mmCIF file with all atom_site columns, N, CA, C and O in Angstrom:
data_model
loop_
_atom_site.group_PDB
_atom_site.id
_atom_site.type_symbol
_atom_site.label_atom_id
_atom_site.label_alt_id
_atom_site.label_comp_id
_atom_site.label_asym_id
_atom_site.label_entity_id
_atom_site.label_seq_id
_atom_site.pdbx_PDB_ins_code
_atom_site.Cartn_x
_atom_site.Cartn_y
_atom_site.Cartn_z
_atom_site.occupancy
_atom_site.B_iso_or_equiv
_atom_site.pdbx_formal_charge
_atom_site.auth_seq_id
_atom_site.auth_comp_id
_atom_site.auth_asym_id
_atom_site.auth_atom_id
_atom_site.pdbx_PDB_model_num
ATOM 1   N N  . PRO A 1 1  ? 0.812  -1.172 -0.007  1.00 82.00 ? 1  PRO A N  1
ATOM 2   C CA . PRO A 1 1  ? 0.054  -0.027 0.029   1.00 82.00 ? 1  PRO A CA 1
ATOM 3   C C  . PRO A 1 1  ? 0.860  1.290  -0.015  1.00 82.00 ? 1  PRO A C  1
ATOM 4   O O  . PRO A 1 1  ? 1.949  1.238  0.499   1.00 82.00 ? 1  PRO A O  1
ATOM 5   N N  . ILE A 1 2  ? 0.303  2.310  -0.478  1.00 82.00 ? 2  ILE A N  1
ATOM 6   C CA . ILE A 1 2  ? 1.053  3.634  -0.598  1.00 82.00 ? 2  ILE A CA 1
ATOM 7   C C  . ILE A 1 2  ? 0.375  4.523  0.484   1.00 82.00 ? 2  ILE A C  1
ATOM 8   O O  . ILE A 1 2  ? -0.917 4.702  0.404   1.00 82.00 ? 2  ILE A O  1
ATOM 9   N N  . PHE A 1 3  ? 1.078  5.139  1.282   1.00 86.00 ? 3  PHE A N  1
ATOM 10  C CA . PHE A 1 3  ? 0.559  6.109  2.295   1.00 86.00 ? 3  PHE A CA 1
ATOM 11  C C  . PHE A 1 3  ? 1.128  7.424  2.012   1.00 86.00 ? 3  PHE A C  1
ATOM 12  O O  . PHE A 1 3  ? 2.322  7.556  1.704   1.00 86.00 ? 3  PHE A O  1
ATOM 13  N N  . ILE A 1 4  ? 0.333  8.476  2.074   1.00 87.00 ? 4  ILE A N  1
ATOM 14  C CA . ILE A 1 4  ? 0.802  9.854  1.779   1.00 87.00 ? 4  ILE A CA 1
ATOM 15  C C  . ILE A 1 4  ? 0.570  10.643 3.094   1.00 87.00 ? 4  ILE A C  1
ATOM 16  O O  . ILE A 1 4  ? -0.452 10.583 3.719   1.00 87.00 ? 4  ILE A O  1
ATOM 17  N N  . LYS A 1 5  ? 1.650  11.386 3.460   1.00 88.00 ? 5  LYS A N  1
ATOM 18  C CA . LYS A 1 5  ? 1.588  12.238 4.663   1.00 88.00 ? 5  LYS A CA 1
ATOM 19  C C  . LYS A 1 5  ? 2.109  13.601 4.292   1.00 88.00 ? 5  LYS A C  1
ATOM 20  O O  . LYS A 1 5  ? 3.123  13.642 3.560   1.00 88.00 ? 5  LYS A O  1
ATOM 21  N N  . VAL A 1 6  ? 1.480  14.647 4.711   1.00 90.00 ? 6  VAL A N  1
ATOM 22  C CA . VAL A 1 6  ? 1.891  16.026 4.491   1.00 90.00 ? 6  VAL A CA 1
ATOM 23  C C  . VAL A 1 6  ? 2.605  16.487 5.697   1.00 90.00 ? 6  VAL A C  1
ATOM 24  O O  . VAL A 1 6  ? 1.999  16.542 6.794   1.00 90.00 ? 6  VAL A O  1
ATOM 25  N N  . ILE A 1 7  ? 3.809  16.907 5.601   1.00 92.00 ? 7  ILE A N  1
ATOM 26  C CA . ILE A 1 7  ? 4.534  17.557 6.692   1.00 92.00 ? 7  ILE A CA 1
ATOM 27  C C  . ILE A 1 7  ? 5.295  18.790 6.164   1.00 92.00 ? 7  ILE A C  1
ATOM 28  O O  . ILE A 1 7  ? 5.251  19.090 4.955   1.00 92.00 ? 7  ILE A O  1
ATOM 29  N N  . ARG A 1 8  ? 5.904  19.455 7.035   1.00 92.00 ? 8  ARG A N  1
ATOM 30  C CA . ARG A 1 8  ? 6.706  20.703 6.631   1.00 92.00 ? 8  ARG A CA 1
ATOM 31  C C  . ARG A 1 8  ? 7.864  20.242 5.728   1.00 92.00 ? 8  ARG A C  1
ATOM 32  O O  . ARG A 1 8  ? 8.510  19.298 5.991   1.00 92.00 ? 8  ARG A O  1
ATOM 33  N N  . PRO A 1 9  ? 8.079  20.941 4.602   1.00 89.00 ? 9  PRO A N  1
ATOM 34  C CA . PRO A 1 9  ? 9.106  20.599 3.667   1.00 89.00 ? 9  PRO A CA 1
ATOM 35  C C  . PRO A 1 9  ? 10.512 20.515 4.251   1.00 89.00 ? 9  PRO A C  1
ATOM 36  O O  . PRO A 1 9  ? 11.364 19.714 3.914   1.00 89.00 ? 9  PRO A O  1
ATOM 37  N N  . GLN A 1 10 ? 10.764 21.357 5.285   1.00 92.00 ? 10 GLN A N  1
ATOM 38  C CA . GLN A 1 10 ? 12.081 21.439 5.836   1.00 92.00 ? 10 GLN A CA 1
ATOM 39  C C  . GLN A 1 10 ? 12.273 20.164 6.753   1.00 92.00 ? 10 GLN A C  1
ATOM 40  O O  . GLN A 1 10 ? 13.411 19.867 7.091   1.00 92.00 ? 10 GLN A O  1
ATOM 41  N N  . ASP A 1 11 ? 11.248 19.486 7.113   1.00 93.00 ? 11 ASP A N  1
ATOM 42  C CA . ASP A 1 11 ? 11.422 18.253 7.966   1.00 93.00 ? 11 ASP A CA 1
ATOM 43  C C  . ASP A 1 11 ? 11.549 16.973 7.125   1.00 93.00 ? 11 ASP A C  1
ATOM 44  O O  . ASP A 1 11 ? 11.847 15.953 7.607   1.00 93.00 ? 11 ASP A O  1
ATOM 45  N N  . MET A 1 12 ? 11.233 17.028 5.836   1.00 91.00 ? 12 MET A N  1
ATOM 46  C CA . MET A 1 12 ? 11.269 15.863 5.002   1.00 91.00 ? 12 MET A CA 1
ATOM 47  C C  . MET A 1 12 ? 12.617 15.111 4.902   1.00 91.00 ? 12 MET A C  1
ATOM 48  O O  . MET A 1 12 ? 12.631 13.926 5.070   1.00 91.00 ? 12 MET A O  1
ATOM 49  N N  . PRO A 1 13 ? 13.735 15.841 4.701   1.00 91.00 ? 13 PRO A N  1
ATOM 50  C CA . PRO A 1 13 ? 15.003 15.134 4.603   1.00 91.00 ? 13 PRO A CA 1
ATOM 51  C C  . PRO A 1 13 ? 15.343 14.403 5.953   1.00 91.00 ? 13 PRO A C  1
ATOM 52  O O  . PRO A 1 13 ? 15.838 13.277 5.879   1.00 91.00 ? 13 PRO A O  1
ATOM 53  N N  . MET A 1 14 ? 14.976 14.941 7.054   1.00 92.00 ? 14 MET A N  1
ATOM 54  C CA . MET A 1 14 ? 15.258 14.257 8.324   1.00 92.00 ? 14 MET A CA 1
ATOM 55  C C  . MET A 1 14 ? 14.415 12.993 8.491   1.00 92.00 ? 14 MET A C  1
ATOM 56  O O  . MET A 1 14 ? 14.882 11.942 8.914   1.00 92.00 ? 14 MET A O  1
ATOM 57  N N  . HIS A 1 15 ? 13.178 12.994 8.062   1.00 92.00 ? 15 HIS A N  1
ATOM 58  C CA . HIS A 1 15 ? 12.296 11.865 8.133   1.00 92.00 ? 15 HIS A CA 1
ATOM 59  C C  . HIS A 1 15 ? 12.770 10.776 7.222   1.00 92.00 ? 15 HIS A C  1
ATOM 60  O O  . HIS A 1 15 ? 12.773 9.599  7.591   1.00 92.00 ? 15 HIS A O  1
ATOM 61  N N  . VAL A 1 16 ? 13.255 11.113 5.982   1.00 90.00 ? 16 VAL A N  1
ATOM 62  C CA . VAL A 1 16 ? 13.837 10.123 5.088   1.00 90.00 ? 16 VAL A CA 1
ATOM 63  C C  . VAL A 1 16 ? 15.085 9.561  5.699   1.00 90.00 ? 16 VAL A C  1
ATOM 64  O O  . VAL A 1 16 ? 15.290 8.368  5.707   1.00 90.00 ? 16 VAL A O  1
ATOM 65  N N  . ALA A 1 17 ? 15.979 10.370 6.259   1.00 91.00 ? 17 ALA A N  1
ATOM 66  C CA . ALA A 1 17 ? 17.181 9.907  6.836   1.00 91.00 ? 17 ALA A CA 1
ATOM 67  C C  . ALA A 1 17 ? 17.001 8.998  7.967   1.00 91.00 ? 17 ALA A C  1
ATOM 68  O O  . ALA A 1 17 ? 17.767 8.029  8.213   1.00 91.00 ? 17 ALA A O  1
ATOM 69  N N  . ALA A 1 18 ? 15.902 9.177  8.740   1.00 91.00 ? 18 ALA A N  1
ATOM 70  C CA . ALA A 1 18 ? 15.602 8.356  9.878   1.00 91.00 ? 18 ALA A CA 1
ATOM 71  C C  . ALA A 1 18 ? 14.753 7.165  9.533   1.00 91.00 ? 18 ALA A C  1
ATOM 72  O O  . ALA A 1 18 ? 14.227 6.493  10.397  1.00 91.00 ? 18 ALA A O  1
ATOM 73  N N  . ASN A 1 19 ? 14.531 6.917  8.248   1.00 88.00 ? 19 ASN A N  1
ATOM 74  C CA . ASN A 1 19 ? 13.739 5.770  7.761   1.00 88.00 ? 19 ASN A CA 1
ATOM 75  C C  . ASN A 1 19 ? 12.251 5.963  8.047   1.00 88.00 ? 19 ASN A C  1
ATOM 76  O O  . ASN A 1 19 ? 11.557 4.996  8.115   1.00 88.00 ? 19 ASN A O  1
ATOM 77  N N  . GLY A 1 20 ? 11.824 7.143  8.381   1.00 87.00 ? 20 GLY A N  1
ATOM 78  C CA . GLY A 1 20 ? 10.430 7.418  8.545   1.00 87.00 ? 20 GLY A CA 1
ATOM 79  C C  . GLY A 1 20 ? 9.613  7.375  7.309   1.00 87.00 ? 20 GLY A C  1
ATOM 80  O O  . GLY A 1 20 ? 8.497  7.047  7.289   1.00 87.00 ? 20 GLY A O  1
ATOM 81  N N  . PHE A 1 21 ? 10.304 7.759  6.223   1.00 87.00 ? 21 PHE A N  1
ATOM 82  C CA . PHE A 1 21 ? 9.675  7.796  4.886   1.00 87.00 ? 21 PHE A CA 1
ATOM 83  C C  . PHE A 1 21 ? 10.663 7.163  3.852   1.00 87.00 ? 21 PHE A C  1
ATOM 84  O O  . PHE A 1 21 ? 11.817 7.188  4.048   1.00 87.00 ? 21 PHE A O  1
ATOM 85  N N  . ASP A 1 22 ? 10.070 6.574  2.876   1.00 85.00 ? 22 ASP A N  1
ATOM 86  C CA . ASP A 1 22 ? 10.909 5.972  1.832   1.00 85.00 ? 22 ASP A CA 1
ATOM 87  C C  . ASP A 1 22 ? 11.221 6.972  0.732   1.00 85.00 ? 22 ASP A C  1
ATOM 88  O O  . ASP A 1 22 ? 12.201 6.919  -0.002  1.00 85.00 ? 22 ASP A O  1
ATOM 89  N N  . LEU A 1 23 ? 10.323 8.043  0.625   1.00 83.00 ? 23 LEU A N  1
ATOM 90  C CA . LEU A 1 23 ? 10.413 8.962  -0.494  1.00 83.00 ? 23 LEU A CA 1
ATOM 91  C C  . LEU A 1 23 ? 9.768  10.296 0.056   1.00 83.00 ? 23 LEU A C  1
ATOM 92  O O  . LEU A 1 23 ? 8.790  10.243 0.759   1.00 83.00 ? 23 LEU A O  1
ATOM 93  N N  . ALA A 1 24 ? 10.365 11.406 -0.423  1.00 86.00 ? 24 ALA A N  1
ATOM 94  C CA . ALA A 1 24 ? 9.782  12.707 -0.038  1.00 86.00 ? 24 ALA A CA 1
ATOM 95  C C  . ALA A 1 24 ? 10.028 13.697 -1.195  1.00 86.00 ? 24 ALA A C  1
ATOM 96  O O  . ALA A 1 24 ? 10.962 13.593 -1.944  1.00 86.00 ? 24 ALA A O  1
ATOM 97  N N  . ILE A 1 25 ? 9.201  14.698 -1.270  1.00 83.00 ? 25 ILE A N  1
ATOM 98  C CA . ILE A 1 25 ? 9.314  15.717 -2.233  1.00 83.00 ? 25 ILE A CA 1
ATOM 99  C C  . ILE A 1 25 ? 9.426  17.026 -1.466  1.00 83.00 ? 25 ILE A C  1
ATOM 100 O O  . ILE A 1 25 ? 8.590  17.352 -0.686  1.00 83.00 ? 25 ILE A O  1
ATOM 101 N N  . THR A 1 26 ? 10.607 17.696 -1.697  1.00 85.00 ? 26 THR A N  1
ATOM 102 C CA . THR A 1 26 ? 10.861 18.949 -0.982  1.00 85.00 ? 26 THR A CA 1
ATOM 103 C C  . THR A 1 26 ? 11.729 19.861 -1.820  1.00 85.00 ? 26 THR A C  1
ATOM 104 O O  . THR A 1 26 ? 12.100 19.501 -2.878  1.00 85.00 ? 26 THR A O  1
ATOM 105 N N  . GLY A 1 27 ? 12.012 21.038 -1.307  1.00 84.00 ? 27 GLY A N  1
ATOM 106 C CA . GLY A 1 27 ? 12.778 21.972 -2.090  1.00 84.00 ? 27 GLY A CA 1
ATOM 107 C C  . GLY A 1 27 ? 14.338 21.676 -1.941  1.00 84.00 ? 27 GLY A C  1
ATOM 108 O O  . GLY A 1 27 ? 14.761 21.150 -0.948  1.00 84.00 ? 27 GLY A O  1
ATOM 109 N N  . THR A 1 28 ? 15.024 22.124 -2.956  1.00 84.00 ? 28 THR A N  1
ATOM 110 C CA . THR A 1 28 ? 16.495 21.920 -2.948  1.00 84.00 ? 28 THR A CA 1
ATOM 111 C C  . THR A 1 28 ? 17.174 22.653 -1.807  1.00 84.00 ? 28 THR A C  1
ATOM 112 O O  . THR A 1 28 ? 18.192 22.240 -1.209  1.00 84.00 ? 28 THR A O  1
ATOM 113 N N  . ASP A 1 29 ? 16.492 23.805 -1.411  1.00 88.00 ? 29 ASP A N  1
ATOM 114 C CA . ASP A 1 29 ? 17.116 24.552 -0.312  1.00 88.00 ? 29 ASP A CA 1
ATOM 115 C C  . ASP A 1 29 ? 17.031 23.809 1.043   1.00 88.00 ? 29 ASP A C  1
ATOM 116 O O  . ASP A 1 29 ? 17.994 23.830 1.808   1.00 88.00 ? 29 ASP A O  1
ATOM 117 N N  . TRP A 1 30 ? 15.970 23.007 1.219   1.00 90.00 ? 30 TRP A N  1
ATOM 118 C CA . TRP A 1 30 ? 15.917 22.241 2.463   1.00 90.00 ? 30 TRP A CA 1
ATOM 119 C C  . TRP A 1 30 ? 16.892 21.021 2.431   1.00 90.00 ? 30 TRP A C  1
ATOM 120 O O  . TRP A 1 30 ? 17.438 20.713 3.477   1.00 90.00 ? 30 TRP A O  1
ATOM 121 N N  . LEU A 1 31 ? 17.094 20.451 1.292   1.00 89.00 ? 31 LEU A N  1
ATOM 122 C CA . LEU A 1 31 ? 18.023 19.379 1.193   1.00 89.00 ? 31 LEU A CA 1
ATOM 123 C C  . LEU A 1 31 ? 19.429 19.903 1.411   1.00 89.00 ? 31 LEU A C  1
ATOM 124 O O  . LEU A 1 31 ? 20.216 19.362 2.202   1.00 89.00 ? 31 LEU A O  1
ATOM 125 N N  . PHE A 1 32 ? 19.775 21.088 0.879   1.00 91.00 ? 32 PHE A N  1
ATOM 126 C CA . PHE A 1 32 ? 21.036 21.706 1.031   1.00 91.00 ? 32 PHE A CA 1
ATOM 127 C C  . PHE A 1 32 ? 21.319 21.963 2.504   1.00 91.00 ? 32 PHE A C  1
ATOM 128 O O  . PHE A 1 32 ? 22.419 21.642 3.058   1.00 91.00 ? 32 PHE A O  1
ATOM 129 N N  . GLU A 1 33 ? 20.352 22.540 3.182   1.00 94.00 ? 33 GLU A N  1
ATOM 130 C CA . GLU A 1 33 ? 20.489 22.839 4.627   1.00 94.00 ? 33 GLU A CA 1
ATOM 131 C C  . GLU A 1 33 ? 20.688 21.538 5.416   1.00 94.00 ? 33 GLU A C  1
ATOM 132 O O  . GLU A 1 33 ? 21.491 21.483 6.330   1.00 94.00 ? 33 GLU A O  1
ATOM 133 N N  . HIS A 1 34 ? 19.887 20.511 5.082   1.00 93.00 ? 34 HIS A N  1
ATOM 134 C CA . HIS A 1 34 ? 20.044 19.190 5.767   1.00 93.00 ? 34 HIS A CA 1
ATOM 135 C C  . HIS A 1 34 ? 21.472 18.641 5.554   1.00 93.00 ? 34 HIS A C  1
ATOM 136 O O  . HIS A 1 34 ? 22.058 18.145 6.534   1.00 93.00 ? 34 HIS A O  1
ATOM 137 N N  . GLU A 1 35 ? 21.970 18.716 4.335   1.00 93.00 ? 35 GLU A N  1
ATOM 138 C CA . GLU A 1 35 ? 23.320 18.182 4.026   1.00 93.00 ? 35 GLU A CA 1
ATOM 139 C C  . GLU A 1 35 ? 24.374 18.988 4.733   1.00 93.00 ? 35 GLU A C  1
ATOM 140 O O  . GLU A 1 35 ? 25.399 18.415 5.083   1.00 93.00 ? 35 GLU A O  1
ATOM 141 N N  . MET A 1 36 ? 24.185 20.258 4.984   1.00 95.00 ? 36 MET A N  1
ATOM 142 C CA . MET A 1 36 ? 25.177 21.111 5.703   1.00 95.00 ? 36 MET A CA 1
ATOM 143 C C  . MET A 1 36 ? 25.217 20.699 7.191   1.00 95.00 ? 36 MET A C  1
ATOM 144 O O  . MET A 1 36 ? 26.261 20.635 7.799   1.00 95.00 ? 36 MET A O  1
ATOM 145 N N  . LEU A 1 37 ? 23.997 20.386 7.748   1.00 95.00 ? 37 LEU A N  1
ATOM 146 C CA . LEU A 1 37 ? 23.976 20.035 9.176   1.00 95.00 ? 37 LEU A CA 1
ATOM 147 C C  . LEU A 1 37 ? 24.388 18.559 9.385   1.00 95.00 ? 37 LEU A C  1
ATOM 148 O O  . LEU A 1 37 ? 24.942 18.231 10.421  1.00 95.00 ? 37 LEU A O  1
ATOM 149 N N  . PHE A 1 38 ? 24.147 17.734 8.380   1.00 95.00 ? 38 PHE A N  1
ATOM 150 C CA . PHE A 1 38 ? 24.458 16.238 8.462   1.00 95.00 ? 38 PHE A CA 1
ATOM 151 C C  . PHE A 1 38 ? 25.191 15.851 7.304   1.00 95.00 ? 38 PHE A C  1
ATOM 152 O O  . PHE A 1 38 ? 24.598 15.184 6.338   1.00 95.00 ? 38 PHE A O  1
ATOM 153 N N  . PRO A 1 39 ? 26.484 16.065 7.191   1.00 94.00 ? 39 PRO A N  1
ATOM 154 C CA . PRO A 1 39 ? 27.278 15.745 5.919   1.00 94.00 ? 39 PRO A CA 1
ATOM 155 C C  . PRO A 1 39 ? 27.210 14.251 5.533   1.00 94.00 ? 39 PRO A C  1
ATOM 156 O O  . PRO A 1 39 ? 27.403 13.924 4.400   1.00 94.00 ? 39 PRO A O  1
ATOM 157 N N  . ASN A 1 40 ? 27.024 13.332 6.449   1.00 94.00 ? 40 ASN A N  1
ATOM 158 C CA . ASN A 1 40 ? 27.051 11.981 6.140   1.00 94.00 ? 40 ASN A CA 1
ATOM 159 C C  . ASN A 1 40 ? 25.630 11.348 5.961   1.00 94.00 ? 40 ASN A C  1
ATOM 160 O O  . ASN A 1 40 ? 25.376 10.125 6.076   1.00 94.00 ? 40 ASN A O  1
ATOM 161 N N  . THR A 1 41 ? 24.673 12.232 5.675   1.00 91.00 ? 41 THR A N  1
ATOM 162 C CA . THR A 1 41 ? 23.295 11.811 5.510   1.00 91.00 ? 41 THR A CA 1
ATOM 163 C C  . THR A 1 41 ? 23.122 10.809 4.384   1.00 91.00 ? 41 THR A C  1
ATOM 164 O O  . THR A 1 41 ? 23.803 10.904 3.355   1.00 91.00 ? 41 THR A O  1
ATOM 165 N N  . PRO A 1 42 ? 22.202 9.798  4.581   1.00 90.00 ? 42 PRO A N  1
ATOM 166 C CA . PRO A 1 42 ? 21.943 8.861  3.505   1.00 90.00 ? 42 PRO A CA 1
ATOM 167 C C  . PRO A 1 42 ? 21.017 9.406  2.399   1.00 90.00 ? 42 PRO A C  1
ATOM 168 O O  . PRO A 1 42 ? 20.750 8.757  1.395   1.00 90.00 ? 42 PRO A O  1
ATOM 169 N N  . VAL A 1 43 ? 20.458 10.597 2.627   1.00 89.00 ? 43 VAL A N  1
ATOM 170 C CA . VAL A 1 43 ? 19.493 11.225 1.729   1.00 89.00 ? 43 VAL A CA 1
ATOM 171 C C  . VAL A 1 43 ? 20.146 11.652 0.419   1.00 89.00 ? 43 VAL A C  1
ATOM 172 O O  . VAL A 1 43 ? 21.242 12.281 0.468   1.00 89.00 ? 43 VAL A O  1
ATOM 173 N N  . ARG A 1 44 ? 19.581 11.328 -0.710  1.00 85.00 ? 44 ARG A N  1
ATOM 174 C CA . ARG A 1 44 ? 20.172 11.640 -1.993  1.00 85.00 ? 44 ARG A CA 1
ATOM 175 C C  . ARG A 1 44 ? 19.065 12.249 -2.924  1.00 85.00 ? 44 ARG A C  1
ATOM 176 O O  . ARG A 1 44 ? 17.901 11.850 -2.817  1.00 85.00 ? 44 ARG A O  1
ATOM 177 N N  . LYS A 1 45 ? 19.475 13.121 -3.701  1.00 83.00 ? 45 LYS A N  1
ATOM 178 C CA . LYS A 1 45 ? 18.551 13.733 -4.717  1.00 83.00 ? 45 LYS A CA 1
ATOM 179 C C  . LYS A 1 45 ? 18.388 12.772 -5.890  1.00 83.00 ? 45 LYS A C  1
ATOM 180 O O  . LYS A 1 45 ? 19.358 12.310 -6.426  1.00 83.00 ? 45 LYS A O  1
ATOM 181 N N  . LEU A 1 46 ? 17.168 12.541 -6.225  1.00 80.00 ? 46 LEU A N  1
ATOM 182 C CA . LEU A 1 46 ? 16.962 11.639 -7.388  1.00 80.00 ? 46 LEU A CA 1
ATOM 183 C C  . LEU A 1 46 ? 16.498 12.376 -8.596  1.00 80.00 ? 46 LEU A C  1
ATOM 184 O O  . LEU A 1 46 ? 16.771 12.035 -9.680  1.00 80.00 ? 46 LEU A O  1
ATOM 185 N N  . LEU A 1 47 ? 15.673 13.437 -8.409  1.00 72.00 ? 47 LEU A N  1
ATOM 186 C CA . LEU A 1 47 ? 15.099 14.205 -9.535  1.00 72.00 ? 47 LEU A CA 1
ATOM 187 C C  . LEU A 1 47 ? 15.000 15.634 -9.059  1.00 72.00 ? 47 LEU A C  1
ATOM 188 O O  . LEU A 1 47 ? 14.516 15.925 -7.966  1.00 72.00 ? 47 LEU A O  1
ATOM 189 N N  . SER A 1 48 ? 15.506 16.569 -9.881  1.00 68.00 ? 48 SER A N  1
ATOM 190 C CA . SER A 1 48 ? 15.394 17.915 -9.541  1.00 68.00 ? 48 SER A CA 1
ATOM 191 C C  . SER A 1 48 ? 14.637 18.842 -10.511 1.00 68.00 ? 48 SER A C  1
ATOM 192 O O  . SER A 1 48 ? 14.468 19.940 -10.252 1.00 68.00 ? 48 SER A O  1
ATOM 193 N N  . SER A 1 49 ? 14.213 18.323 -11.646 1.00 63.00 ? 49 SER A N  1
ATOM 194 C CA . SER A 1 49 ? 13.492 19.101 -12.576 1.00 63.00 ? 49 SER A CA 1
ATOM 195 C C  . SER A 1 49 ? 12.499 18.196 -13.382 1.00 63.00 ? 49 SER A C  1
ATOM 196 O O  . SER A 1 49 ? 12.908 17.184 -13.824 1.00 63.00 ? 49 SER A O  1
ATOM 197 N N  . TYR A 1 50 ? 11.289 18.645 -13.473 1.00 59.00 ? 50 TYR A N  1
ATOM 198 C CA . TYR A 1 50 ? 10.274 17.953 -14.306 1.00 59.00 ? 50 TYR A CA 1
ATOM 199 C C  . TYR A 1 50 ? 9.483  18.968 -14.964 1.00 59.00 ? 50 TYR A C  1
ATOM 200 O O  . TYR A 1 50 ? 8.702  19.752 -14.410 1.00 59.00 ? 50 TYR A O  1
ATOM 201 N N  . SER A 1 51 ? 9.693  19.119 -16.323 1.00 60.00 ? 51 SER A N  1
ATOM 202 C CA . SER A 1 51 ? 9.020  20.091 -17.132 1.00 60.00 ? 51 SER A CA 1
ATOM 203 C C  . SER A 1 51 ? 9.252  21.474 -16.565 1.00 60.00 ? 51 SER A C  1
ATOM 204 O O  . SER A 1 51 ? 10.399 21.836 -16.335 1.00 60.00 ? 51 SER A O  1
ATOM 205 N N  . ASP A 1 52 ? 8.240  22.250 -16.324 1.00 60.00 ? 52 ASP A N  1
ATOM 206 C CA . ASP A 1 52 ? 8.356  23.620 -15.791 1.00 60.00 ? 52 ASP A CA 1
ATOM 207 C C  . ASP A 1 52 ? 8.329  23.612 -14.299 1.00 60.00 ? 52 ASP A C  1
ATOM 208 O O  . ASP A 1 52 ? 8.544  24.667 -13.659 1.00 60.00 ? 52 ASP A O  1
ATOM 209 N N  . LEU A 1 53 ? 8.095  22.489 -13.690 1.00 57.00 ? 53 LEU A N  1
ATOM 210 C CA . LEU A 1 53 ? 8.010  22.412 -12.207 1.00 57.00 ? 53 LEU A CA 1
ATOM 211 C C  . LEU A 1 53 ? 9.318  21.867 -11.667 1.00 57.00 ? 53 LEU A C  1
ATOM 212 O O  . LEU A 1 53 ? 9.836  20.878 -12.108 1.00 57.00 ? 53 LEU A O  1
ATOM 213 N N  . THR A 1 54 ? 9.808  22.559 -10.690 1.00 56.00 ? 54 THR A N  1
ATOM 214 C CA . THR A 1 54 ? 11.064 22.065 -10.092 1.00 56.00 ? 54 THR A CA 1
ATOM 215 C C  . THR A 1 54 ? 10.706 21.440 -8.716  1.00 56.00 ? 54 THR A C  1
ATOM 216 O O  . THR A 1 54 ? 10.103 22.123 -7.914  1.00 56.00 ? 54 THR A O  1
ATOM 217 N N  . VAL A 1 55 ? 11.032 20.216 -8.569  1.00 58.00 ? 55 VAL A N  1
ATOM 218 C CA . VAL A 1 55 ? 10.856 19.476 -7.363  1.00 58.00 ? 55 VAL A CA 1
ATOM 219 C C  . VAL A 1 55 ? 12.076 18.765 -7.010  1.00 58.00 ? 55 VAL A C  1
ATOM 220 O O  . VAL A 1 55 ? 12.971 18.588 -7.734  1.00 58.00 ? 55 VAL A O  1
ATOM 221 N N  . LEU A 1 56 ? 12.189 18.289 -5.782  1.00 58.00 ? 56 LEU A N  1
ATOM 222 C CA . LEU A 1 56 ? 13.252 17.497 -5.299  1.00 58.00 ? 56 LEU A CA 1
ATOM 223 C C  . LEU A 1 56 ? 12.682 16.226 -4.644  1.00 58.00 ? 56 LEU A C  1
ATOM 224 O O  . LEU A 1 56 ? 11.762 16.325 -3.829  1.00 58.00 ? 56 LEU A O  1
ATOM 225 N N  . ILE A 1 57 ? 13.139 15.151 -5.129  1.00 60.00 ? 57 ILE A N  1
ATOM 226 C CA . ILE A 1 57 ? 12.719 13.855 -4.519  1.00 60.00 ? 57 ILE A CA 1
ATOM 227 C C  . ILE A 1 57 ? 13.927 13.283 -3.838  1.00 60.00 ? 57 ILE A C  1
ATOM 228 O O  . ILE A 1 57 ? 15.007 13.069 -4.504  1.00 60.00 ? 57 ILE A O  1
ATOM 229 N N  . VAL A 1 58 ? 13.812 13.069 -2.574  1.00 61.00 ? 58 VAL A N  1
ATOM 230 C CA . VAL A 1 58 ? 14.921 12.466 -1.767  1.00 61.00 ? 58 VAL A CA 1
ATOM 231 C C  . VAL A 1 58 ? 14.527 11.060 -1.386  1.00 61.00 ? 58 VAL A C  1
ATOM 232 O O  . VAL A 1 58 ? 13.425 10.750 -1.107  1.00 61.00 ? 58 VAL A O  1
ATOM 233 N N  . LEU A 1 59 ? 15.544 10.209 -1.417  1.00 58.00 ? 59 LEU A N  1
ATOM 234 C CA . LEU A 1 59 ? 15.298 8.812  -1.087  1.00 58.00 ? 59 LEU A CA 1
ATOM 235 C C  . LEU A 1 59 ? 16.373 8.314  -0.074  1.00 58.00 ? 59 LEU A C  1
ATOM 236 O O  . LEU A 1 59 ? 17.505 8.698  -0.169  1.00 58.00 ? 59 LEU A O  1
#
């Protein structure tokens, strides 16, 4: 089953890193900030641009 949960975008990288989520969509600014605070994070950017919409998917 697929579950969808809406949380603050700045919290998404932390939830993915803690195995709370398998996938998240958030802004590149929030991923950058997360990477600066946690350089060894397992969170990785998978997609950063889709047509005219810019999104970030972290896994």
